[in-house]
Amino acid sequence: MEVRTRAPGKIILSGEHAVVHGSTAVAAAIDLYTHVFFRLLPPSESDTGSIELELQDMSLIFTWPITRLKEAFQETGSLLSSSPRSCSSENLKVLVGLVEEQNIPEAKIWLISGVSAGLYLYTSIHGFKPAKVVVSSDLPLGSGLGSSASFCVALSAAFLALSGAISVESQQHGWLTLNDSELQLVNKWAFEGEKIIHGKPSGIDNTVSTFGNMIMFKSGKMTQLKSGTPLRMLITNTKVGRNTKALVAGVSERACRHPDAMASVFAAVDVISKEFSTIIESPALDDVSVTTKEELIEELMEMNQGLLQCMGVSHSSIETVLRTTLKYKLASKLTGAGGGGCVLTLLPTLLSSTVIDKVIAELESCGFQCLKAVVGGNGLQICFS
Amino acid sequence: MEVRTRAPGKIILSGEHAVVHGSTAVAAAIDLYTHVFFRLLPPSESDTGSIELELQDMSLIFTWPITRLKEAFQETGSLLSSSPRSCSSENLKVLVGLVEEQNIPEAKIWLISGVSAGLYLYTSIHGFKPAKVVVSSDLPLGSGLGSSASFCVALSAAFLALSGAISVESQQHGWLTLNDSELQLVNKWAFEGEKIIHGKPSGIDNTVSTFGNMIMFKSGKMTQLKSGTPLRMLITNTKVGRNTKALVAGVSERACRHPDAMASVFAAVDVISKEFSTIIESPALDDVSVTTKEELIEELMEMNQGLLQCMGVSHSSIETVLRTTLKYKLASKLTGAGGGGCVLTLLPTLLSSTVIDKVIAELESCGFQCLKAVVGGNGLQICFS
């Protein structure tokens, strides 16, 4: 029995940082995925087997003999659970111990939490069955594109699909989507994985990755949006590492020093996010109305970027991207935490691929990584063939 | 009889563009001046003499024989007036005709309105007496630093000083300042000159140039501020020409398309300008409190710049200045209309001159012009010796 899943990454189209202070934000799925291949291995007579996790992009393979797993969980007992539940700190300690036994390169110790989350999801859904899991991703890791959430979603879905908890038509060919209650289940499990990786995730990343499309969220409440037209974005990864916590704290400190000014700034962002979702949901019937929509979106992106600079979360690498794309009259804004990370540039429908190639070449010559993405598309998908 | 005057240029510290939409703005005098030397010539027996205007920086000399002036104003009559009054369109036509008779280079036809304003002020205050006027300026022209207003203020003051309308102690040495009612008179005449140059000026530039210090203005109301500590700014002239009217219109159009978001943006700017003036007026007793003040000013500048970008009035040349100064951890914002023009960078008191020199060298290597200025100092001054 084997299955493939893929779960998309996400971008914040509007409202990052301000959302912490009560403003509306809009996030969207992108057609860059984390891919999971999962096979349950038949029990062998000579051997109880093992669980193998391969991280293809990093050429890393981790193997836990079933005997070792059983031994590790001897005291706390099996994690098997028919419904999503949080990992206790006791179990987390055992999981981290199991991961640390593996040969994780010094430079990749940040992998420990992700691998622990994967092992948690597996042992919670399948217990101690031998299996093979292969993961690869189109997403740069730790750049604010939701790589960890898509990892948790793709894993949860794959594990659930072969557990009987999800009644997928395994005879069908090609990529399948799940029904809403199944997606809810995947999303809940993925959120438990995210908690192991991030401590207190907002739940937005896994929700977008699971359900796809776009999501408007405010004060913890999420609303699904249906995009009237697909948006194409260039995502430029500045590769500048950033400290999200410090950036969020910096905005809060500025809000303390200048409460009235910042309240107005957050209010402006709130309106921009709402306008954004209205434009997104309005149907575009022809090229003219698509162009009009895109021009409004560009204007809102420029405004949002200005407000993010006002919050103090821009960075010289981001400014470099902005200046470069501005030369081609393209609108850009940072996405996510800022201080480096990724920058979005709208690629209008009528923009020639020659221009796109030139922009990308110029950005890559600055040492940045460019990814083209369609925004607001599929969420989680499953494939049996 | 001769006199020298100098009148400072100005910068907008906070609130440009938003002020059009009802927000508070703060402008300040800078220690870059327009200098005027003015001499009334004794009537000669053989000749009725002439009025000579020398624009030293441009190596231009204009000469109007008194006979020609009298002839030109034969129908409309002398402009002589004991109190400031507006130039009628009839008289303006005569003045422009007199200026166009001069040999003005094709590339400098924009000088016509300024020279007409000067000639208007002279003939209104002194009638048809022979005289020599020499003008030079530290200010780049047409870059939003108030060069035309300082030209009008310095000329008005010089003309008034030798007309008896101002009772200055001509025995005193060095630069003198005028009393408030005299300054009011100079300011009113200068405003009439500004109207010839700009059509409908706000009156802010000539007021700052006349009175110096800083001025907070909102909905046409001006309030003088007294700076607690001098601020040093680097003014970078991008030399990118801009269309102020189009920029102002662009902001208004954006405000029409996004009324709620932009109302919040303008509200944020209003608060920032008010905070700015509060900080400016608070006394700083030692280096620590100066540094604290400067850090707050830098933060407000960064916030204001973000909001200006949100209004859409930035420009790639401005971004280049921002990026360059950011490398040295210096805060910058555009000043005036944007879309090119000038950019302010705060030079903190404790910043070493080595760093300043490096920043200037780097900005100048981009083709920009750098001017160091002390902000919020003297207004108009007069010198007889």
PDB file of C-alpha atoms in Angstrom, chain B residues 29-278:
ATOM      1  CA  ALA B  29      14.507  76.856   8.002  1.00  0.00           C
ATOM      2  CA  ILE B  30      17.936  75.570   6.957  1.00  0.00           C
ATOM      3  CA  ASP B  31      21.211  77.434   7.065  1.00  0.00           C
ATOM      4  CA  LEU B  32      21.430  77.603   3.290  1.00  0.00           C
ATOM      5  CA  TYR B  33      20.592  81.065   2.064  1.00  0.00           C
ATOM      6  CA  THR B  34      19.734  83.243  -0.842  1.00  0.00           C
ATOM      7  CA  HIS B  35      22.042  86.258  -0.608  1.00  0.00           C
ATOM      8  CA  VAL B  36      21.137  89.681  -1.920  1.00  0.00           C
ATOM      9  CA  PHE B  37      23.353  92.700  -2.314  1.00  0.00           C
ATOM     10  CA  PHE B  38      21.388  95.870  -3.066  1.00  0.00           C
ATOM     11  CA  ARG B  39      22.637  99.363  -3.832  1.00  0.00           C
ATOM     12  CA  LEU B  40      20.567 102.445  -4.699  1.00  0.00           C
ATOM     13  CA  LEU B  41      22.547 104.440  -7.267  1.00  0.00           C
ATOM     14  CA  PRO B  42      22.752 108.254  -7.085  1.00  0.00           C
ATOM     15  CA  PRO B  43      20.966 109.953  -9.990  1.00  0.00           C
ATOM     16  CA  SER B  44      23.450 111.115 -12.586  1.00  0.00           C
ATOM     17  CA  GLU B  45      23.064 114.390 -14.437  1.00  0.00           C
ATOM     18  CA  SER B  46      23.875 113.030 -17.872  1.00  0.00           C
ATOM     19  CA  ASP B  47      21.822 109.829 -17.622  1.00  0.00           C
ATOM     20  CA  THR B  48      18.641 108.675 -15.870  1.00  0.00           C
ATOM     21  CA  GLY B  49      20.434 105.405 -15.149  1.00  0.00           C
ATOM     22  CA  SER B  50      19.112 101.873 -15.047  1.00  0.00           C
ATOM     23  CA  ILE B  51      18.165  98.941 -12.838  1.00  0.00           C
ATOM     24  CA  GLU B  52      20.638  96.110 -13.003  1.00  0.00           C
ATOM     25  CA  LEU B  53      19.908  92.597 -11.714  1.00  0.00           C
ATOM     26  CA  GLU B  54      22.788  90.165 -11.557  1.00  0.00           C
ATOM     27  CA  LEU B  55      22.162  86.481 -10.988  1.00  0.00           C
ATOM     28  CA  GLN B  56      25.666  85.608  -9.941  1.00  0.00           C
ATOM     29  CA  ASP B  57      25.360  81.805  -9.915  1.00  0.00           C
ATOM     30  CA  MET B  58      24.204  81.801 -13.513  1.00  0.00           C
ATOM     31  CA  SER B  59      26.497  84.603 -14.706  1.00  0.00           C
ATOM     32  CA  LEU B  60      23.473  86.505 -15.965  1.00  0.00           C
ATOM     33  CA  ILE B  61      23.018  90.263 -15.825  1.00  0.00           C
ATOM     34  CA  PHE B  62      19.759  91.944 -16.774  1.00  0.00           C
ATOM     35  CA  THR B  63      19.580  95.691 -17.279  1.00  0.00           C
ATOM     36  CA  TRP B  64      16.501  97.854 -17.659  1.00  0.00           C
ATOM     37  CA  PRO B  65      17.090 101.549 -18.448  1.00  0.00           C
ATOM     38  CA  ILE B  66      14.835 103.710 -16.271  1.00  0.00           C
ATOM     39  CA  THR B  67      13.500 105.317 -19.456  1.00  0.00           C
ATOM     40  CA  ARG B  68      12.404 101.916 -20.721  1.00  0.00           C
ATOM     41  CA  LEU B  69      10.641 101.120 -17.440  1.00  0.00           C
ATOM     42  CA  LYS B  70       8.801 104.418 -17.391  1.00  0.00           C
ATOM     43  CA  GLU B  71       7.756 103.868 -20.954  1.00  0.00           C
ATOM     44  CA  ALA B  72       6.538 100.342 -20.256  1.00  0.00           C
ATOM     45  CA  PHE B  73       4.400 101.461 -17.331  1.00  0.00           C
ATOM     46  CA  GLN B  74       3.152 104.589 -19.064  1.00  0.00           C
ATOM     47  CA  GLU B  75      -0.362 103.280 -19.436  1.00  0.00           C
ATOM     48  CA  THR B  76      -0.773 101.378 -16.174  1.00  0.00           C
ATOM     49  CA  GLY B  77       1.130 103.948 -14.098  1.00  0.00           C
ATOM     50  CA  SER B  78       3.770 103.458 -11.415  1.00  0.00           C
ATOM     51  CA  LEU B  79       3.506 100.390  -9.210  1.00  0.00           C
ATOM     52  CA  LEU B  80       4.792 102.271  -6.146  1.00  0.00           C
ATOM     53  CA  SER B  81       2.899 101.199  -3.071  1.00  0.00           C
ATOM     54  CA  SER B  82       3.517 101.817   0.626  1.00  0.00           C
ATOM     55  CA  SER B  83       1.940  98.462   1.546  1.00  0.00           C
ATOM     56  CA  PRO B  84       2.080  95.007  -0.043  1.00  0.00           C
ATOM     57  CA  ARG B  85      -0.444  94.396  -2.766  1.00  0.00           C
ATOM     58  CA  SER B  86      -0.986  91.803  -5.463  1.00  0.00           C
ATOM     59  CA  CYS B  87       0.302  92.272  -8.949  1.00  0.00           C
ATOM     60  CA  SER B  88      -2.581  92.791 -11.382  1.00  0.00           C
ATOM     61  CA  SER B  89      -2.603  90.599 -14.464  1.00  0.00           C
ATOM     62  CA  GLU B  90      -2.178  93.771 -16.529  1.00  0.00           C
ATOM     63  CA  ASN B  91       0.996  94.752 -14.693  1.00  0.00           C
ATOM     64  CA  LEU B  92       2.248  91.192 -14.752  1.00  0.00           C
ATOM     65  CA  LYS B  93       1.994  91.239 -18.524  1.00  0.00           C
ATOM     66  CA  VAL B  94       4.132  94.396 -18.632  1.00  0.00           C
ATOM     67  CA  LEU B  95       6.694  92.884 -16.237  1.00  0.00           C
ATOM     68  CA  VAL B  96       6.959  89.627 -18.181  1.00  0.00           C
ATOM     69  CA  GLY B  97       7.368  91.687 -21.355  1.00  0.00           C
ATOM     70  CA  LEU B  98      10.251  93.618 -19.769  1.00  0.00           C
ATOM     71  CA  VAL B  99      11.905  90.393 -18.674  1.00  0.00           C
ATOM     72  CA  GLU B 100      11.452  88.717 -22.038  1.00  0.00           C
ATOM     73  CA  GLU B 101      13.260  91.654 -23.661  1.00  0.00           C
ATOM     74  CA  GLN B 102      16.355  90.508 -21.797  1.00  0.00           C
ATOM     75  CA  ASN B 103      18.654  87.908 -23.183  1.00  0.00           C
ATOM     76  CA  ILE B 104      17.382  84.873 -21.258  1.00  0.00           C
ATOM     77  CA  PRO B 105      18.911  81.598 -22.442  1.00  0.00           C
ATOM     78  CA  GLU B 106      16.419  79.135 -23.941  1.00  0.00           C
ATOM     79  CA  ALA B 107      17.217  76.559 -21.243  1.00  0.00           C
ATOM     80  CA  LYS B 108      16.408  79.052 -18.492  1.00  0.00           C
ATOM     81  CA  ILE B 109      12.992  80.358 -19.525  1.00  0.00           C
ATOM     82  CA  TRP B 110      11.722  79.219 -16.124  1.00  0.00           C
ATOM     83  CA  LEU B 111      13.666  82.230 -14.814  1.00  0.00           C
ATOM     84  CA  ILE B 112      11.098  84.597 -16.309  1.00  0.00           C
ATOM     85  CA  SER B 113       8.607  84.313 -13.466  1.00  0.00           C
ATOM     86  CA  GLY B 114      11.285  84.735 -10.797  1.00  0.00           C
ATOM     87  CA  VAL B 115      12.874  87.746 -12.434  1.00  0.00           C
ATOM     88  CA  SER B 116       9.407  89.252 -13.021  1.00  0.00           C
ATOM     89  CA  ALA B 117       8.681  88.795  -9.310  1.00  0.00           C
ATOM     90  CA  GLY B 118      11.943  90.558  -8.434  1.00  0.00           C
ATOM     91  CA  LEU B 119      11.191  93.420 -10.778  1.00  0.00           C
ATOM     92  CA  TYR B 120       7.675  93.680  -9.351  1.00  0.00           C
ATOM     93  CA  LEU B 121       8.986  93.935  -5.802  1.00  0.00           C
ATOM     94  CA  TYR B 122      11.581  96.506  -6.782  1.00  0.00           C
ATOM     95  CA  THR B 123       9.298  98.817  -8.762  1.00  0.00           C
ATOM     96  CA  SER B 124       6.558  98.505  -6.148  1.00  0.00           C
ATOM     97  CA  ILE B 125       8.894  99.540  -3.330  1.00  0.00           C
ATOM     98  CA  HIS B 126      11.275 101.933  -5.108  1.00  0.00           C
ATOM     99  CA  GLY B 127       9.511 102.928  -8.305  1.00  0.00           C
ATOM    100  CA  PHE B 128      11.950 103.884 -11.036  1.00  0.00           C
ATOM    101  CA  LYS B 129      15.161 104.676  -9.143  1.00  0.00           C
ATOM    102  CA  PRO B 130      18.420 103.411 -10.605  1.00  0.00           C
ATOM    103  CA  ALA B 131      19.856 100.501  -8.624  1.00  0.00           C
ATOM    104  CA  LYS B 132      22.041  97.451  -8.660  1.00  0.00           C
ATOM    105  CA  VAL B 133      20.917  94.093  -7.266  1.00  0.00           C
ATOM    106  CA  VAL B 134      23.139  91.038  -7.001  1.00  0.00           C
ATOM    107  CA  VAL B 135      21.647  87.673  -6.078  1.00  0.00           C
ATOM    108  CA  SER B 136      23.391  84.418  -5.290  1.00  0.00           C
ATOM    109  CA  SER B 137      22.145  81.310  -3.553  1.00  0.00           C
ATOM    110  CA  ASP B 138      23.379  78.296  -1.610  1.00  0.00           C
ATOM    111  CA  LEU B 139      20.179  76.514  -2.602  1.00  0.00           C
ATOM    112  CA  PRO B 140      19.638  74.310  -5.628  1.00  0.00           C
ATOM    113  CA  LEU B 141      16.781  75.876  -7.580  1.00  0.00           C
ATOM    114  CA  GLY B 142      13.461  74.132  -8.062  1.00  0.00           C
ATOM    115  CA  SER B 143      14.289  71.241  -5.755  1.00  0.00           C
ATOM    116  CA  GLY B 144      11.664  71.925  -3.108  1.00  0.00           C
ATOM    117  CA  LEU B 145      14.071  73.714  -0.770  1.00  0.00           C
ATOM    118  CA  GLY B 146      12.204  77.003  -1.004  1.00  0.00           C
ATOM    119  CA  SER B 147      14.712  78.790  -3.225  1.00  0.00           C
ATOM    120  CA  SER B 148      12.072  81.032  -4.796  1.00  0.00           C
ATOM    121  CA  ALA B 149      10.626  82.052  -1.431  1.00  0.00           C
ATOM    122  CA  SER B 150      14.038  82.858   0.000  1.00  0.00           C
ATOM    123  CA  PHE B 151      14.742  84.887  -3.162  1.00  0.00           C
ATOM    124  CA  CYS B 152      11.551  86.893  -2.605  1.00  0.00           C
ATOM    125  CA  VAL B 153      12.193  87.344   1.120  1.00  0.00           C
ATOM    126  CA  ALA B 154      15.805  88.458   0.687  1.00  0.00           C
ATOM    127  CA  LEU B 155      14.848  90.875  -2.107  1.00  0.00           C
ATOM    128  CA  SER B 156      11.830  92.301  -0.262  1.00  0.00           C
ATOM    129  CA  ALA B 157      13.920  92.872   2.864  1.00  0.00           C
ATOM    130  CA  ALA B 158      16.744  94.532   0.955  1.00  0.00           C
ATOM    131  CA  PHE B 159      14.374  96.806  -0.928  1.00  0.00           C
ATOM    132  CA  LEU B 160      12.406  97.707   2.198  1.00  0.00           C
ATOM    133  CA  ALA B 161      15.581  98.327   4.233  1.00  0.00           C
ATOM    134  CA  LEU B 162      16.601 101.159   1.907  1.00  0.00           C
ATOM    135  CA  SER B 163      13.086 102.512   1.466  1.00  0.00           C
ATOM    136  CA  GLY B 164      12.598 103.783   4.996  1.00  0.00           C
ATOM    137  CA  ALA B 165       9.796 101.284   5.620  1.00  0.00           C
ATOM    138  CA  ILE B 166      12.087  99.431   7.991  1.00  0.00           C
ATOM    139  CA  SER B 167      13.921 101.312  10.704  1.00  0.00           C
ATOM    140  CA  VAL B 168      17.055  99.215  10.973  1.00  0.00           C
ATOM    141  CA  GLU B 169      20.039 100.463  12.909  1.00  0.00           C
ATOM    142  CA  SER B 170      22.327 100.882   9.931  1.00  0.00           C
ATOM    143  CA  GLN B 171      25.203 101.786  12.275  1.00  0.00           C
ATOM    144  CA  GLN B 172      25.321  98.260  13.721  1.00  0.00           C
ATOM    145  CA  HIS B 173      27.807  95.759  12.405  1.00  0.00           C
ATOM    146  CA  GLY B 174      27.214  92.188  11.316  1.00  0.00           C
ATOM    147  CA  TRP B 175      23.950  90.357  10.669  1.00  0.00           C
ATOM    148  CA  LEU B 176      20.889  91.940  12.237  1.00  0.00           C
ATOM    149  CA  THR B 177      17.413  90.597  12.712  1.00  0.00           C
ATOM    150  CA  LEU B 178      14.237  92.632  12.337  1.00  0.00           C
ATOM    151  CA  ASN B 179      11.407  93.050  14.796  1.00  0.00           C
ATOM    152  CA  ASP B 180       8.213  91.140  14.367  1.00  0.00           C
ATOM    153  CA  SER B 181       6.140  93.806  12.606  1.00  0.00           C
ATOM    154  CA  GLU B 182       8.979  94.453  10.165  1.00  0.00           C
ATOM    155  CA  LEU B 183       9.258  90.739   9.486  1.00  0.00           C
ATOM    156  CA  GLN B 184       5.512  90.643   8.903  1.00  0.00           C
ATOM    157  CA  LEU B 185       5.887  93.384   6.311  1.00  0.00           C
ATOM    158  CA  VAL B 186       8.761  91.609   4.542  1.00  0.00           C
ATOM    159  CA  ASN B 187       6.792  88.363   4.610  1.00  0.00           C
ATOM    160  CA  LYS B 188       3.744  89.973   3.005  1.00  0.00           C
ATOM    161  CA  TRP B 189       5.752  91.488   0.179  1.00  0.00           C
ATOM    162  CA  ALA B 190       7.626  88.209  -0.339  1.00  0.00           C
ATOM    163  CA  PHE B 191       4.294  86.384  -0.540  1.00  0.00           C
ATOM    164  CA  GLU B 192       3.246  88.737  -3.370  1.00  0.00           C
ATOM    165  CA  GLY B 193       6.453  87.787  -5.173  1.00  0.00           C
ATOM    166  CA  GLU B 194       5.773  84.082  -4.565  1.00  0.00           C
ATOM    167  CA  LYS B 195       2.324  84.491  -6.097  1.00  0.00           C
ATOM    168  CA  ILE B 196       3.922  85.703  -9.319  1.00  0.00           C
ATOM    169  CA  ILE B 197       6.211  82.664  -9.355  1.00  0.00           C
ATOM    170  CA  HIS B 198       3.850  79.937  -8.137  1.00  0.00           C
ATOM    171  CA  GLY B 199       0.303  81.138  -8.737  1.00  0.00           C
ATOM    172  CA  LYS B 200      -1.208  79.893  -5.482  1.00  0.00           C
ATOM    173  CA  PRO B 201       1.588  79.340  -2.979  1.00  0.00           C
ATOM    174  CA  SER B 202       0.708  78.133   0.511  1.00  0.00           C
ATOM    175  CA  GLY B 203       2.729  80.920   2.115  1.00  0.00           C
ATOM    176  CA  ILE B 204       4.646  78.403   4.171  1.00  0.00           C
ATOM    177  CA  ASP B 205       7.951  78.757   2.344  1.00  0.00           C
ATOM    178  CA  ASN B 206       8.142  82.556   2.648  1.00  0.00           C
ATOM    179  CA  THR B 207       6.983  82.426   6.275  1.00  0.00           C
ATOM    180  CA  VAL B 208       9.686  79.921   7.225  1.00  0.00           C
ATOM    181  CA  SER B 209      12.298  81.888   5.269  1.00  0.00           C
ATOM    182  CA  THR B 210      11.294  85.144   6.953  1.00  0.00           C
ATOM    183  CA  PHE B 211      10.871  83.973  10.543  1.00  0.00           C
ATOM    184  CA  GLY B 212      13.245  80.999  10.583  1.00  0.00           C
ATOM    185  CA  ASN B 213      12.963  78.252  13.210  1.00  0.00           C
ATOM    186  CA  MET B 214      10.234  75.709  12.591  1.00  0.00           C
ATOM    187  CA  ILE B 215       6.609  76.072  11.726  1.00  0.00           C
ATOM    188  CA  MET B 216       3.781  73.659  12.303  1.00  0.00           C
ATOM    189  CA  PHE B 217       0.909  74.145   9.885  1.00  0.00           C
ATOM    190  CA  LYS B 218      -2.489  72.588   9.442  1.00  0.00           C
ATOM    191  CA  SER B 219      -5.440  73.651   7.323  1.00  0.00           C
ATOM    192  CA  GLY B 220      -3.801  77.015   6.554  1.00  0.00           C
ATOM    193  CA  LYS B 221      -3.016  77.802  10.210  1.00  0.00           C
ATOM    194  CA  MET B 222       0.648  78.249  11.100  1.00  0.00           C
ATOM    195  CA  THR B 223       2.238  77.935  14.549  1.00  0.00           C
ATOM    196  CA  GLN B 224       5.828  78.887  15.273  1.00  0.00           C
ATOM    197  CA  LEU B 225       7.913  76.260  17.046  1.00  0.00           C
ATOM    198  CA  LYS B 226      11.093  76.870  18.980  1.00  0.00           C
ATOM    199  CA  SER B 227      13.576  74.067  18.574  1.00  0.00           C
ATOM    200  CA  GLY B 228      15.059  72.816  21.836  1.00  0.00           C
ATOM    201  CA  THR B 229      18.159  71.507  20.103  1.00  0.00           C
ATOM    202  CA  PRO B 230      19.545  72.091  16.651  1.00  0.00           C
ATOM    203  CA  LEU B 231      19.138  69.226  14.203  1.00  0.00           C
ATOM    204  CA  ARG B 232      21.726  68.469  11.562  1.00  0.00           C
ATOM    205  CA  MET B 233      20.445  67.063   8.310  1.00  0.00           C
ATOM    206  CA  LEU B 234      22.072  65.868   5.166  1.00  0.00           C
ATOM    207  CA  ILE B 235      20.012  67.054   2.212  1.00  0.00           C
ATOM    208  CA  THR B 236      20.509  64.928  -0.872  1.00  0.00           C
ATOM    209  CA  ASN B 237      19.322  66.468  -4.094  1.00  0.00           C
ATOM    210  CA  THR B 238      18.550  63.594  -6.445  1.00  0.00           C
ATOM    211  CA  LYS B 239      18.420  66.141  -9.303  1.00  0.00           C
ATOM    212  CA  VAL B 240      15.430  64.209 -10.621  1.00  0.00           C
ATOM    213  CA  GLY B 241      12.941  66.797 -11.805  1.00  0.00           C
ATOM    214  CA  ARG B 242       9.402  66.212 -10.710  1.00  0.00           C
ATOM    215  CA  ASN B 243       5.941  67.445 -11.450  1.00  0.00           C
ATOM    216  CA  THR B 244       4.586  68.590  -8.100  1.00  0.00           C
ATOM    217  CA  LYS B 245       1.050  69.119  -9.413  1.00  0.00           C
ATOM    218  CA  ALA B 246       0.918  65.595 -10.877  1.00  0.00           C
ATOM    219  CA  LEU B 247       2.219  64.106  -7.615  1.00  0.00           C
ATOM    220  CA  VAL B 248      -0.350  65.977  -5.535  1.00  0.00           C
ATOM    221  CA  ALA B 249      -3.059  64.884  -7.965  1.00  0.00           C
ATOM    222  CA  GLY B 250      -1.839  61.274  -7.795  1.00  0.00           C
ATOM    223  CA  VAL B 251      -2.242  61.223  -4.020  1.00  0.00           C
ATOM    224  CA  SER B 252      -5.741  62.686  -4.327  1.00  0.00           C
ATOM    225  CA  GLU B 253      -6.704  60.074  -6.903  1.00  0.00           C
ATOM    226  CA  ARG B 254      -5.423  57.323  -4.641  1.00  0.00           C
ATOM    227  CA  ALA B 255      -7.430  58.868  -1.808  1.00  0.00           C
ATOM    228  CA  CYS B 256     -10.516  58.719  -4.057  1.00  0.00           C
ATOM    229  CA  ARG B 257      -9.934  55.067  -4.929  1.00  0.00           C
ATOM    230  CA  HIS B 258      -9.156  54.053  -1.326  1.00  0.00           C
ATOM    231  CA  PRO B 259     -10.814  56.686   0.887  1.00  0.00           C
ATOM    232  CA  ASP B 260     -10.820  54.705   4.137  1.00  0.00           C
ATOM    233  CA  ALA B 261      -7.269  53.396   3.886  1.00  0.00           C
ATOM    234  CA  MET B 262      -5.895  56.787   2.905  1.00  0.00           C
ATOM    235  CA  ALA B 263      -7.842  58.569   5.649  1.00  0.00           C
ATOM    236  CA  SER B 264      -6.017  56.339   8.135  1.00  0.00           C
ATOM    237  CA  VAL B 265      -2.706  57.062   6.421  1.00  0.00           C
ATOM    238  CA  PHE B 266      -3.293  60.817   6.671  1.00  0.00           C
ATOM    239  CA  ALA B 267      -4.357  60.409  10.296  1.00  0.00           C
ATOM    240  CA  ALA B 268      -1.079  58.579  11.006  1.00  0.00           C
ATOM    241  CA  VAL B 269       0.896  61.412   9.390  1.00  0.00           C
ATOM    242  CA  ASP B 270      -1.005  63.977  11.450  1.00  0.00           C
ATOM    243  CA  VAL B 271       0.000  62.227  14.672  1.00  0.00           C
ATOM    244  CA  ILE B 272       3.594  61.883  13.490  1.00  0.00           C
ATOM    245  CA  SER B 273       3.848  65.623  12.745  1.00  0.00           C
ATOM    246  CA  LYS B 274       2.433  66.465  16.153  1.00  0.00           C
ATOM    247  CA  GLU B 275       4.843  64.062  17.880  1.00  0.00           C
ATOM    248  CA  PHE B 276       7.642  65.578  15.832  1.00  0.00           C
ATOM    249  CA  SER B 277       6.861  69.100  17.056  1.00  0.00           C
ATOM    250  CA  THR B 278       6.569  67.943  20.644  1.00  0.00           C
TER     251      THR B 278
END
